[in-house]
Coordinates of C-alpha atoms and ligand atoms in Angstrom, one line a residue:
M30 CA -10.7 12.7 27.2
N31 CA -10.7 12.1 30.9
S32 CA -7.4 11.4 32.5
K33 CA -6.6 7.7 32.9
K34 CA -9.8 6.7 31.1
K35 CA -9.9 2.9 30.5
I36 CA -10.7 1.7 27.1
D37 CA -10.5 -1.7 25.2
V38 CA -8.8 -0.7 22.0
A39 CA -6.5 2.3 21.1
L40 CA -5.8 2.7 17.4
V41 CA -2.7 4.9 16.9
G42 CA -2.7 6.6 13.5
G43 CA -5.5 7.7 11.2
G44 CA -4.6 5.8 8.0
I45 CA -6.2 2.9 6.2
M46 CA -4.8 0.2 8.5
S47 CA -6.4 1.6 11.7
A48 CA -9.6 2.4 9.8
T49 CA -9.8 -1.2 8.6
L50 CA -9.0 -2.8 11.9
G51 CA -11.5 -0.5 13.7
T52 CA -14.2 -1.5 11.3
F53 CA -13.6 -5.2 11.7
L54 CA -13.7 -4.8 15.5
K55 CA -16.8 -2.7 15.5
L56 CA -18.6 -5.3 13.3
L57 CA -17.3 -8.4 15.2
K58 CA -17.6 -7.1 18.8
P59 CA -19.6 -3.8 18.9
E60 CA -19.4 -3.5 22.7
L61 CA -15.6 -2.8 22.6
T62 CA -14.7 0.8 23.6
I63 CA -12.4 2.0 20.8
E64 CA -10.5 5.3 20.4
V65 CA -8.4 6.6 17.5
F66 CA -5.4 9.0 17.9
E67 CA -4.1 10.9 14.9
R68 CA -1.3 13.4 15.3
L69 CA -2.3 15.5 12.2
E70 CA -5.3 17.7 11.9
G71 CA -7.3 15.1 9.9
T72 CA -7.3 11.5 8.9
A73 CA -5.7 10.0 5.8
L74 CA -3.2 12.8 5.4
E75 CA 0.0 10.6 5.2
S76 CA 0.5 7.6 2.9
S77 CA -3.2 6.8 2.7
N78 CA -3.9 10.1 1.1
P79 CA -4.8 9.7 -2.6
W80 CA -2.0 12.1 -3.8
N81 CA 0.6 10.4 -1.6
N82 CA 0.2 6.9 -3.1
A83 CA -0.4 5.6 -6.6
G84 CA -3.8 4.2 -6.0
T85 CA -3.1 0.9 -7.7
G86 CA -5.3 -1.9 -6.4
H87 CA -2.2 -4.2 -6.3
A88 CA -3.3 -7.6 -7.5
A89 CA 0.0 -8.3 -9.3
L90 CA -1.8 -8.0 -12.7
C91 CA 0.8 -5.7 -14.1
E92 CA 3.7 -5.2 -11.5
L93 CA 6.7 -7.2 -12.7
N94 CA 8.4 -7.2 -9.3
Y95 CA 5.8 -9.8 -8.0
M96 CA 6.9 -12.2 -10.7
P97 CA 10.6 -11.9 -11.5
D98 CA 12.0 -13.8 -14.5
S99 CA 13.3 -17.3 -14.2
K100 CA 17.0 -17.8 -14.4
D101 CA 17.0 -20.4 -17.1
G102 CA 14.5 -18.9 -19.6
S103 CA 11.6 -21.2 -18.5
L104 CA 8.2 -19.8 -17.5
P105 CA 8.5 -17.5 -14.4
N106 CA 6.9 -18.8 -11.2
P107 CA 3.5 -17.2 -10.7
A108 CA 3.1 -18.2 -7.0
K109 CA 3.9 -14.8 -5.5
A110 CA 1.7 -12.9 -8.0
V111 CA -1.2 -15.3 -7.4
A112 CA -0.8 -14.9 -3.6
I113 CA -0.9 -11.1 -3.9
N114 CA -3.9 -11.3 -6.1
E115 CA -5.7 -13.6 -3.5
Q116 CA -5.0 -10.9 -0.9
F117 CA -6.5 -8.2 -3.0
Q118 CA -9.6 -10.3 -3.5
L119 CA -10.1 -10.2 0.3
S120 CA -10.1 -6.4 0.0
R121 CA -12.6 -6.5 -2.9
Q122 CA -14.9 -8.8 -1.0
F123 CA -14.8 -6.8 2.3
W124 CA -15.3 -3.5 0.5
S125 CA -18.3 -5.1 -1.4
Y126 CA -19.8 -6.2 2.0
L127 CA -19.3 -2.6 3.4
V128 CA -21.0 -1.1 0.3
E129 CA -23.9 -3.6 0.6
N130 CA -24.2 -2.6 4.3
Q131 CA -24.0 1.2 3.6
I132 CA -20.8 1.5 5.5
L133 CA -18.9 2.6 2.4
K134 CA -20.6 5.0 0.1
S135 CA -21.2 4.7 -3.7
P136 CA -18.2 2.6 -5.1
S137 CA -17.2 5.3 -7.6
T138 CA -16.2 7.5 -4.6
F139 CA -13.3 5.1 -3.9
I140 CA -12.8 2.5 -6.6
N141 CA -12.8 2.7 -10.4
A142 CA -12.3 0.0 -13.1
T143 CA -8.9 0.8 -14.8
P144 CA -7.2 -1.8 -17.0
H145 CA -3.8 -2.8 -15.7
M146 CA -1.1 -3.0 -18.4
T147 CA 2.6 -3.9 -18.5
F148 CA 4.6 -2.3 -21.3
V149 CA 8.2 -3.3 -22.1
R150 CA 10.9 -2.4 -24.7
G151 CA 13.8 -4.4 -26.0
A152 CA 14.1 -8.0 -27.0
K153 CA 15.1 -9.3 -23.6
D154 CA 12.1 -7.8 -21.8
V155 CA 9.7 -8.7 -24.6
D156 CA 10.7 -12.3 -24.2
Y157 CA 10.2 -12.1 -20.4
L158 CA 6.8 -10.5 -20.8
R159 CA 5.7 -13.2 -23.3
R160 CA 6.7 -16.0 -20.9
R161 CA 5.1 -14.1 -17.9
F162 CA 1.9 -14.0 -20.0
E163 CA 2.1 -17.7 -20.8
A164 CA 2.5 -18.5 -17.1
L165 CA -0.4 -16.3 -16.0
K166 CA -3.0 -16.9 -18.8
T167 CA -4.3 -20.1 -17.2
Q168 CA -4.4 -18.7 -13.7
P169 CA -8.1 -18.3 -12.7
L170 CA -7.5 -14.9 -11.1
F171 CA -5.8 -13.6 -14.2
A172 CA -8.6 -14.6 -16.6
G173 CA -8.8 -12.4 -19.6
I174 CA -5.2 -11.3 -19.7
E175 CA -4.1 -10.3 -23.2
Y176 CA -0.7 -10.0 -24.8
S177 CA 0.5 -8.1 -27.9
E178 CA 3.7 -7.1 -29.6
D179 CA 1.8 -5.2 -32.3
P180 CA 2.1 -1.4 -31.9
K181 CA -1.4 -1.0 -33.5
Q182 CA -3.0 -3.2 -30.8
I183 CA -1.0 -1.5 -28.0
A184 CA -2.0 1.9 -29.4
E185 CA -5.7 0.8 -29.2
W186 CA -5.2 -0.1 -25.6
A187 CA -3.1 3.0 -24.6
P188 CA -2.6 5.5 -27.4
L189 CA -0.2 7.7 -25.5
L190 CA 2.4 4.9 -25.3
I191 CA 2.7 4.8 -29.1
K192 CA 1.9 8.3 -30.4
G193 CA 5.2 9.9 -31.6
R194 CA 7.3 6.7 -30.9
T195 CA 10.0 6.5 -33.6
A196 CA 12.5 4.1 -32.0
D197 CA 12.8 0.9 -34.0
E198 CA 12.8 -1.6 -31.2
P199 CA 10.7 -4.5 -30.2
I200 CA 7.9 -3.6 -27.7
A201 CA 5.2 -5.7 -26.0
A202 CA 2.3 -5.2 -23.6
T203 CA -0.2 -7.2 -21.6
R204 CA -3.6 -5.9 -20.6
I205 CA -6.2 -7.1 -18.1
N206 CA -9.5 -5.4 -17.6
S207 CA -10.1 -6.5 -14.0
G208 CA -7.6 -3.9 -12.7
T209 CA -8.6 -1.0 -10.5
D210 CA -7.7 2.5 -9.4
V211 CA -8.4 3.0 -5.7
D212 CA -8.7 6.1 -3.6
F213 CA -7.5 4.7 -0.3
G214 CA -8.0 8.1 1.4
A215 CA -11.7 8.0 0.6
I216 CA -12.0 4.5 2.0
T217 CA -10.1 5.6 5.2
N218 CA -12.2 8.7 5.7
Q219 CA -15.5 6.9 5.0
L220 CA -14.6 4.1 7.5
F221 CA -13.7 6.7 10.2
E222 CA -17.0 8.5 9.6
Y223 CA -18.8 5.2 10.1
L224 CA -16.8 4.5 13.3
A225 CA -17.4 8.0 14.7
K226 CA -21.1 7.6 14.1
N227 CA -21.0 4.3 16.0
G228 CA -19.4 5.4 19.3
V229 CA -15.7 5.5 18.4
A230 CA -13.9 8.7 19.4
V231 CA -11.7 9.8 16.6
H232 CA -9.2 12.3 18.1
T233 CA -7.2 14.4 15.6
A234 CA -4.2 16.6 16.5
S235 CA -3.5 13.9 19.1
E236 CA 0.0 12.4 19.1
V237 CA 0.7 9.3 21.1
T238 CA 4.1 10.1 22.7
D239 CA 4.6 7.2 25.1
L240 CA 3.4 3.7 25.7
V241 CA 4.1 2.0 29.0
R242 CA 3.0 -1.5 29.9
D243 CA 0.9 -1.8 33.1
R244 CA 1.1 -4.7 35.6
D245 CA -2.0 -6.3 34.1
N246 CA -0.4 -6.1 30.6
S247 CA -2.7 -3.3 29.6
W248 CA -1.0 -0.1 28.2
N249 CA -0.8 3.4 29.7
I250 CA -0.8 5.8 26.8
K251 CA 0.4 9.4 26.8
V252 CA -1.3 11.6 24.3
K253 CA -0.2 15.1 23.4
N254 CA -2.6 17.6 21.9
T255 CA -0.5 19.0 19.1
A256 CA -2.7 22.2 18.9
T257 CA -2.6 23.1 22.6
S258 CA 0.5 21.1 23.8
S259 CA -1.6 19.7 26.7
T260 CA -1.0 16.1 27.7
E261 CA -3.5 13.4 28.7
Y262 CA -3.2 9.8 29.8
L263 CA -5.4 6.8 29.3
N264 CA -5.2 3.1 29.6
S265 CA -6.1 0.5 27.0
K266 CA -6.2 -3.3 27.0
F267 CA -5.0 -3.4 23.4
V268 CA -3.0 -1.0 21.2
F269 CA -2.7 -1.1 17.5
V270 CA 0.3 0.9 16.2
G271 CA -0.9 2.0 12.8
A272 CA 1.4 4.9 12.7
G273 CA 2.9 4.3 9.2
G274 CA 6.5 5.3 9.1
W275 CA 6.5 6.2 12.8
A276 CA 5.3 2.7 13.9
L277 CA 8.9 1.5 14.7
K278 CA 9.4 4.6 16.9
L279 CA 6.3 3.7 19.1
L280 CA 7.1 -0.1 19.1
Q281 CA 10.6 0.8 20.3
K282 CA 9.0 3.0 23.1
S283 CA 6.8 0.1 24.1
G284 CA 9.9 -1.9 24.8
I285 CA 8.5 -5.2 23.5
A286 CA 11.2 -7.8 22.6
E287 CA 9.5 -8.5 19.3
A288 CA 10.4 -5.1 17.9
K289 CA 14.1 -5.4 18.7
G290 CA 16.6 -5.5 15.7
Y291 CA 14.2 -3.8 13.3
G292 CA 15.1 -0.6 11.5
T293 CA 13.4 1.6 8.9
F294 CA 14.8 2.6 5.4
P295 CA 13.0 5.6 4.1
V296 CA 12.5 6.3 0.4
G297 CA 10.8 9.5 -0.6
G298 CA 9.0 9.9 -3.9
Q299 CA 7.9 12.4 -6.5
W300 CA 5.3 12.3 -9.3
L301 CA 4.6 14.1 -12.5
R302 CA 0.9 14.9 -12.7
T303 CA -1.3 16.4 -15.4
D304 CA -5.0 17.4 -15.2
N305 CA -5.1 18.6 -18.8
P306 CA -8.4 17.1 -19.9
K307 CA -7.3 16.6 -23.5
I308 CA -4.4 14.4 -22.4
V309 CA -6.3 12.7 -19.6
A310 CA -9.0 11.6 -22.1
Q311 CA -6.4 9.7 -24.1
H312 CA -5.3 7.3 -21.4
K313 CA -7.4 4.9 -19.3
A314 CA -5.0 2.4 -17.7
K315 CA -2.3 1.8 -15.2
V316 CA 0.8 1.0 -17.2
Y317 CA 3.7 -0.5 -15.3
S318 CA 7.2 -1.2 -16.8
Q319 CA 10.5 -2.7 -15.8
A320 CA 12.5 -1.1 -12.9
S321 CA 15.9 0.5 -13.5
V322 CA 18.9 -1.4 -12.2
G323 CA 19.1 -1.1 -8.4
A324 CA 15.7 0.6 -8.1
P325 CA 13.6 -0.6 -5.2
P326 CA 10.5 -2.5 -6.5
M327 CA 8.1 0.2 -5.6
S328 CA 10.0 2.7 -7.7
V329 CA 9.0 1.0 -10.9
P330 CA 7.8 3.7 -13.3
H331 CA 4.1 3.7 -14.2
L332 CA 1.7 6.0 -16.1
D333 CA -1.6 5.9 -14.3
T334 CA -5.1 7.1 -14.6
R335 CA -6.1 8.4 -11.1
V336 CA -9.6 9.3 -10.1
V337 CA -9.8 11.4 -7.0
N338 CA -13.1 13.1 -6.0
G339 CA -14.6 11.9 -9.3
K340 CA -12.0 13.8 -11.4
P341 CA -9.5 11.9 -13.5
S342 CA -5.8 12.9 -13.8
L343 CA -2.7 11.2 -15.0
L344 CA 0.2 10.5 -12.8
F345 CA 3.7 9.3 -13.8
G346 CA 6.4 8.1 -11.4
P347 CA 7.3 7.6 -8.7
Y348 CA 10.8 9.0 -8.8
A349 CA 12.7 7.9 -5.6
T350 CA 14.2 10.7 -3.5
A351 CA 16.6 10.4 -0.6
N352 CA 15.0 11.8 2.5
P353 CA 15.7 10.6 6.1
K354 CA 12.1 11.3 7.3
F355 CA 9.9 8.3 8.1
L356 CA 6.7 10.2 7.4
K357 CA 6.0 13.0 4.9
N358 CA 5.3 15.2 8.0
G359 CA 8.1 13.5 10.0
S360 CA 11.4 14.8 11.2
I361 CA 14.9 14.8 9.6
F362 CA 16.0 13.2 12.9
D363 CA 13.8 10.1 12.4
L364 CA 16.6 7.9 11.1
P365 CA 19.3 8.7 13.7
A366 CA 16.7 8.6 16.5
S367 CA 15.7 5.0 15.4
L368 CA 19.2 3.7 16.0
R369 CA 19.5 1.2 18.9
P370 CA 22.3 -1.2 19.9
A371 CA 20.0 -4.1 18.7
N372 CA 19.5 -2.7 15.2
L373 CA 23.0 -1.2 14.5
I374 CA 24.3 -4.3 12.7
P375 CA 21.2 -4.6 10.5
Y376 CA 21.4 -0.9 9.6
L377 CA 25.1 -1.2 8.7
A378 CA 24.7 -4.5 6.8
V379 CA 21.9 -3.0 4.7
G380 CA 24.0 0.1 4.0
L381 CA 27.0 -2.0 3.0
T382 CA 25.2 -4.7 0.9
N383 CA 22.7 -2.6 -1.0
F384 CA 25.3 -0.6 -3.0
S385 CA 23.2 -0.7 -6.2
L386 CA 20.2 0.8 -4.3
V387 CA 22.3 3.5 -2.8
Q388 CA 23.8 4.2 -6.2
Y389 CA 20.3 4.3 -7.7
L390 CA 19.0 6.8 -5.0
V391 CA 22.0 9.1 -5.5
G392 CA 21.4 9.0 -9.3
E393 CA 17.7 9.8 -8.7
L394 CA 18.7 12.6 -6.4
L395 CA 21.0 14.2 -9.0
K396 CA 18.3 13.9 -11.7
T397 CA 17.2 17.4 -12.8
K398 CA 13.5 18.1 -13.6
S399 CA 14.3 17.7 -17.3
R400 CA 16.0 14.3 -16.8
K401 CA 12.9 13.2 -14.9
F402 CA 10.8 14.4 -17.8
Q403 CA 12.8 12.3 -20.2
S404 CA 11.8 9.2 -18.3
L405 CA 8.1 10.2 -18.9
Q406 CA 8.9 10.7 -22.6
E407 CA 10.3 7.1 -22.8
F408 CA 6.8 6.1 -21.8
M409 CA 4.8 8.8 -23.6
P410 CA 6.9 10.2 -26.4
S411 CA 4.4 13.1 -27.1
A412 CA 4.6 14.4 -23.5
K413 CA 5.2 18.2 -23.2
A414 CA 6.7 19.7 -20.1
E415 CA 4.2 22.5 -19.8
D416 CA 1.4 20.0 -19.1
W417 CA 3.0 18.3 -16.2
Q418 CA 3.8 19.4 -12.6
L419 CA 6.3 17.7 -10.3
L420 CA 4.8 17.0 -6.9
N421 CA 6.0 15.2 -3.7
A422 CA 4.5 11.8 -3.0
G423 CA 4.4 10.1 0.4
Q424 CA 7.3 8.6 2.2
R425 CA 7.9 4.8 2.1
A426 CA 9.3 3.3 5.2
Q427 CA 10.8 0.0 4.2
V428 CA 11.6 -2.7 6.8
I429 CA 15.2 -3.4 7.8
K430 CA 15.5 -6.6 9.8
K431 CA 18.1 -8.9 11.4
D432 CA 19.4 -11.7 9.2
S433 CA 21.5 -14.5 10.6
V434 CA 23.7 -14.8 7.5
K435 CA 23.9 -11.2 6.2
G436 CA 23.5 -9.4 9.6
G437 CA 20.6 -7.4 8.2
V438 CA 18.3 -7.3 5.1
L439 CA 16.1 -4.8 3.5
Q440 CA 12.6 -6.1 3.0
F441 CA 10.1 -4.7 0.6
G442 CA 6.9 -6.2 2.1
T443 CA 4.9 -5.5 5.2
E444 CA 5.5 -7.1 8.6
V445 CA 3.1 -7.3 11.6
I446 CA 4.9 -7.1 14.9
T447 CA 2.9 -8.5 17.8
A448 CA 3.9 -8.8 21.5
R449 CA 3.8 -12.4 22.7
D450 CA 0.7 -11.7 24.8
G451 CA -1.1 -10.0 21.9
S452 CA -1.7 -6.8 23.8
I453 CA 0.1 -4.7 21.2
S454 CA 0.5 -5.0 17.5
G455 CA 2.1 -2.7 15.0
L456 CA 2.7 -2.7 11.2
L457 CA 6.0 -2.0 9.6
G458 CA 6.7 -1.6 5.9
A459 CA 4.7 -0.3 2.9
S460 CA 4.3 -2.8 0.1
P461 CA 1.9 -4.1 -1.4
G462 CA 0.4 -1.6 1.1
A463 CA -3.1 -0.3 1.3
S464 CA -4.4 -2.8 -1.2
T465 CA -3.8 -5.6 1.2
A466 CA -5.1 -3.8 4.4
V467 CA -7.8 -6.4 4.8
H468 CA -5.4 -9.3 4.6
V469 CA -2.9 -7.7 7.0
M470 CA -5.6 -6.6 9.6
L471 CA -7.0 -10.2 9.6
Q472 CA -3.5 -11.2 10.7
V473 CA -3.6 -8.6 13.5
L474 CA -7.0 -9.9 14.6
E475 CA -5.8 -13.5 14.6
R476 CA -2.7 -12.7 16.7
S477 CA -4.1 -10.2 19.1
F478 CA -7.6 -11.5 19.6
A479 CA -6.5 -15.2 19.5
S480 CA -9.1 -16.5 22.0
E481 CA -12.1 -15.0 20.1
F482 CA -10.8 -15.4 16.5
S483 CA -12.1 -18.9 15.9
S484 CA -15.6 -17.9 17.1
W485 CA -15.5 -14.9 14.7
K486 CA -14.6 -17.0 11.6
K487 CA -18.2 -17.7 10.6
Q488 CA -19.0 -14.0 10.7
I489 CA -15.8 -13.1 8.8
S490 CA -16.8 -15.6 6.1
K491 CA -20.0 -13.7 5.6
M492 CA -18.1 -10.5 5.0
I493 CA -15.3 -12.2 3.0
P494 CA -16.6 -15.4 1.3
S495 CA -13.2 -16.6 0.2
F496 CA -11.7 -16.2 3.7
G497 CA -9.6 -19.3 4.6
T498 CA -9.8 -20.7 1.1
K499 CA -7.9 -20.2 -2.2
L500 CA -9.8 -18.8 -5.1
S501 CA -7.0 -19.7 -7.4
D502 CA -7.6 -23.4 -6.7
D503 CA -11.1 -23.2 -8.0
P504 CA -11.7 -21.5 -11.4
K505 CA -15.5 -21.4 -11.0
K506 CA -15.3 -19.8 -7.5
A507 CA -12.6 -17.3 -8.7
A508 CA -14.8 -16.3 -11.7
A509 CA -17.9 -16.0 -9.5
S510 CA -16.0 -13.9 -6.9
L511 CA -14.5 -11.5 -9.5
A512 CA -18.0 -11.1 -11.1
S513 CA -19.9 -10.5 -7.9
T514 CA -17.4 -8.0 -6.5
A515 CA -17.3 -6.3 -9.9
K516 CA -21.1 -6.0 -9.9
T517 CA -21.3 -4.6 -6.3
L518 CA -18.3 -2.2 -6.9
N519 CA -19.5 -1.1 -10.3
L520 CA -16.3 -2.4 -12.0
N521 CA -17.9 -3.7 -15.2
Ligands
FAD164 C1 4.7 6.8 -3.0 C2 3.8 5.7 -2.5 C3 3.1 5.0 -3.4 C4 2.2 4.0 -3.0 N1 1.4 3.3 -3.9 C5 0.6 2.4 -3.4 C6 -0.3 1.8 -4.3 O1 -0.4 2.1 -5.5 N2 -1.2 0.8 -3.9 C7 -1.2 0.5 -2.6 O2 -1.9 -0.4 -2.2 N3 -0.3 1.0 -1.7 C8 0.5 2.0 -2.1 N4 1.3 2.6 -1.2 C9 1.4 2.1 0.2 C10 0.2 2.7 1.0 O3 0.0 4.0 0.8 C11 0.5 2.4 2.5 O4 0.8 1.1 2.7 C12 -0.8 2.7 3.4 O5 -1.4 3.9 3.1 C13 -0.3 2.7 4.8 O6 -1.4 2.9 5.6 P1 -1.2 3.2 7.2 O7 -2.5 3.3 7.8 O8 -0.3 2.1 7.7 O9 -0.3 4.5 7.3 P2 -0.6 6.0 7.0 O10 -1.6 6.2 6.0 O11 0.8 6.6 6.8 O12 -1.2 6.5 8.4 C14 -0.4 6.5 9.5 C15 -0.9 7.7 10.4 O13 -0.3 7.6 11.7 C16 -0.1 8.9 12.1 N5 0.8 8.9 13.3 C17 2.1 8.6 13.2 N6 2.6 8.6 14.4 C18 1.6 8.9 15.3 C19 1.6 9.1 16.7 N7 2.7 8.9 17.5 N8 0.4 9.4 17.2 C20 -0.7 9.6 16.5 N9 -0.7 9.5 15.1 C21 0.5 9.1 14.5 C22 0.4 9.6 10.9 O14 0.2 11.0 11.0 C23 -0.5 9.0 9.8 O15 -1.7 9.8 9.6 C24 2.2 3.7 -1.6 C25 2.9 4.4 -0.7 C26 3.7 5.5 -1.1 C27 4.5 6.3 -0.2

């Protein structure tokens, strides 16, 4: 890097968000000079790494938090679940385009067909799951969803849920075959490989430590080489802060008004994992269940097939852990260092009004390994401790934001923060996460490249045929899109 080099686009962070945005920009405007800065020694080592996230292609097929129960026993509202599914279809279509154009490699290196199931116990949740099924079965993007209360049928779908189950209680499950397991790390690394081959400099061990706006609204960027501690400066017309849990820190440094009042609530995680081929061979599904009282939505337990580097394993969790770091490789001072006069009230309000969450996190923290193992046995009664190891997952950095009524609220979605002039954008939050990287990066393009975006729409529609429309409004189009992406991505 030359000092004060001038570039068009600086992507801070080597995760799936920067990789997706960089790929869009390379395809839409190849002449842009783009550079990537990642503080760690490689790309996809934080949340986008396959062992740091659950690899669920979130399409709301099985996650109950996207479709909470109605208050009066009527059919729950499917609107949010349908919207999440629509967003995932954008990813399926874009990844299909990238496979067809040899930008992503063979689909099995990053996506695998894995039925998505929901499994519940007890009369109340059985009733809810039945009504959820009734509300979804006519939705075009949920075509093929099945429901059963019969242990024999559920055992056919997922034998490990039933084997050894003695409790005499009502159970129910739904299953849908269009679900996926995704290696978001593989997608990230393959996209950065493509970018590097096409003139994008991907700098690793390069931490962006400061961002200062120049008089022409471009950004002066300070980059520290974490291996040599040397520092370099460059100037970029546009900056994307794809720094995961550290995005708030850089947005605060930039001084943009739009980032004021935001905070970050970190939730750590752990999994139980088995690679024992005899057990792995008995389960091919992602099975989600109901969250414990007070649990954040992303801490809903699930028993998952994971395929990483072509090798299947089973993962159970996540168990939430209390950890003040905003990144797995972050600092214990991340939380105190993020405090500002503008976000003190939101932080305090969230601390005071989320008592059940705080209680839940303390409870999780006090759980011994054997208590954690009991949660797995509630799912898989035949599980034996010697087959499973407890591993650390990635850090979730949830958004805390101002609220005119409550002072501050904890938000479990993602939020794009963009300066009024569009010259800097950053992403806060972690859910639905990597699955919706395409949807979220389209928002960044629309806000930060506003003058060019309308002229790009035709090209974007070639990459993502349903862009700007709703598949759920048109059963034929929904079926055609699911079938064609399944064919290209080998998901049949
Ligand atoms: C436990 C867990 C389970 C999850 N499960 C799922 C799931 O099943 N499905 C799903 O879709 N999503 C899931 N997610 C969310 C998903 O992993 C994230 O939303 C996604 O990976 C975020 O990508 P990113 O590029 O924003 O961040 P990251 O992948 O975290 O990348 C950010 C990068 O920025 C770098 N960085 C930070 N600061 C700087 C700096 N100053 N200079 C240079 N580099 C910097 C970091 O080192 C890091 O590599 C899960 C997350 C967690 C933690």
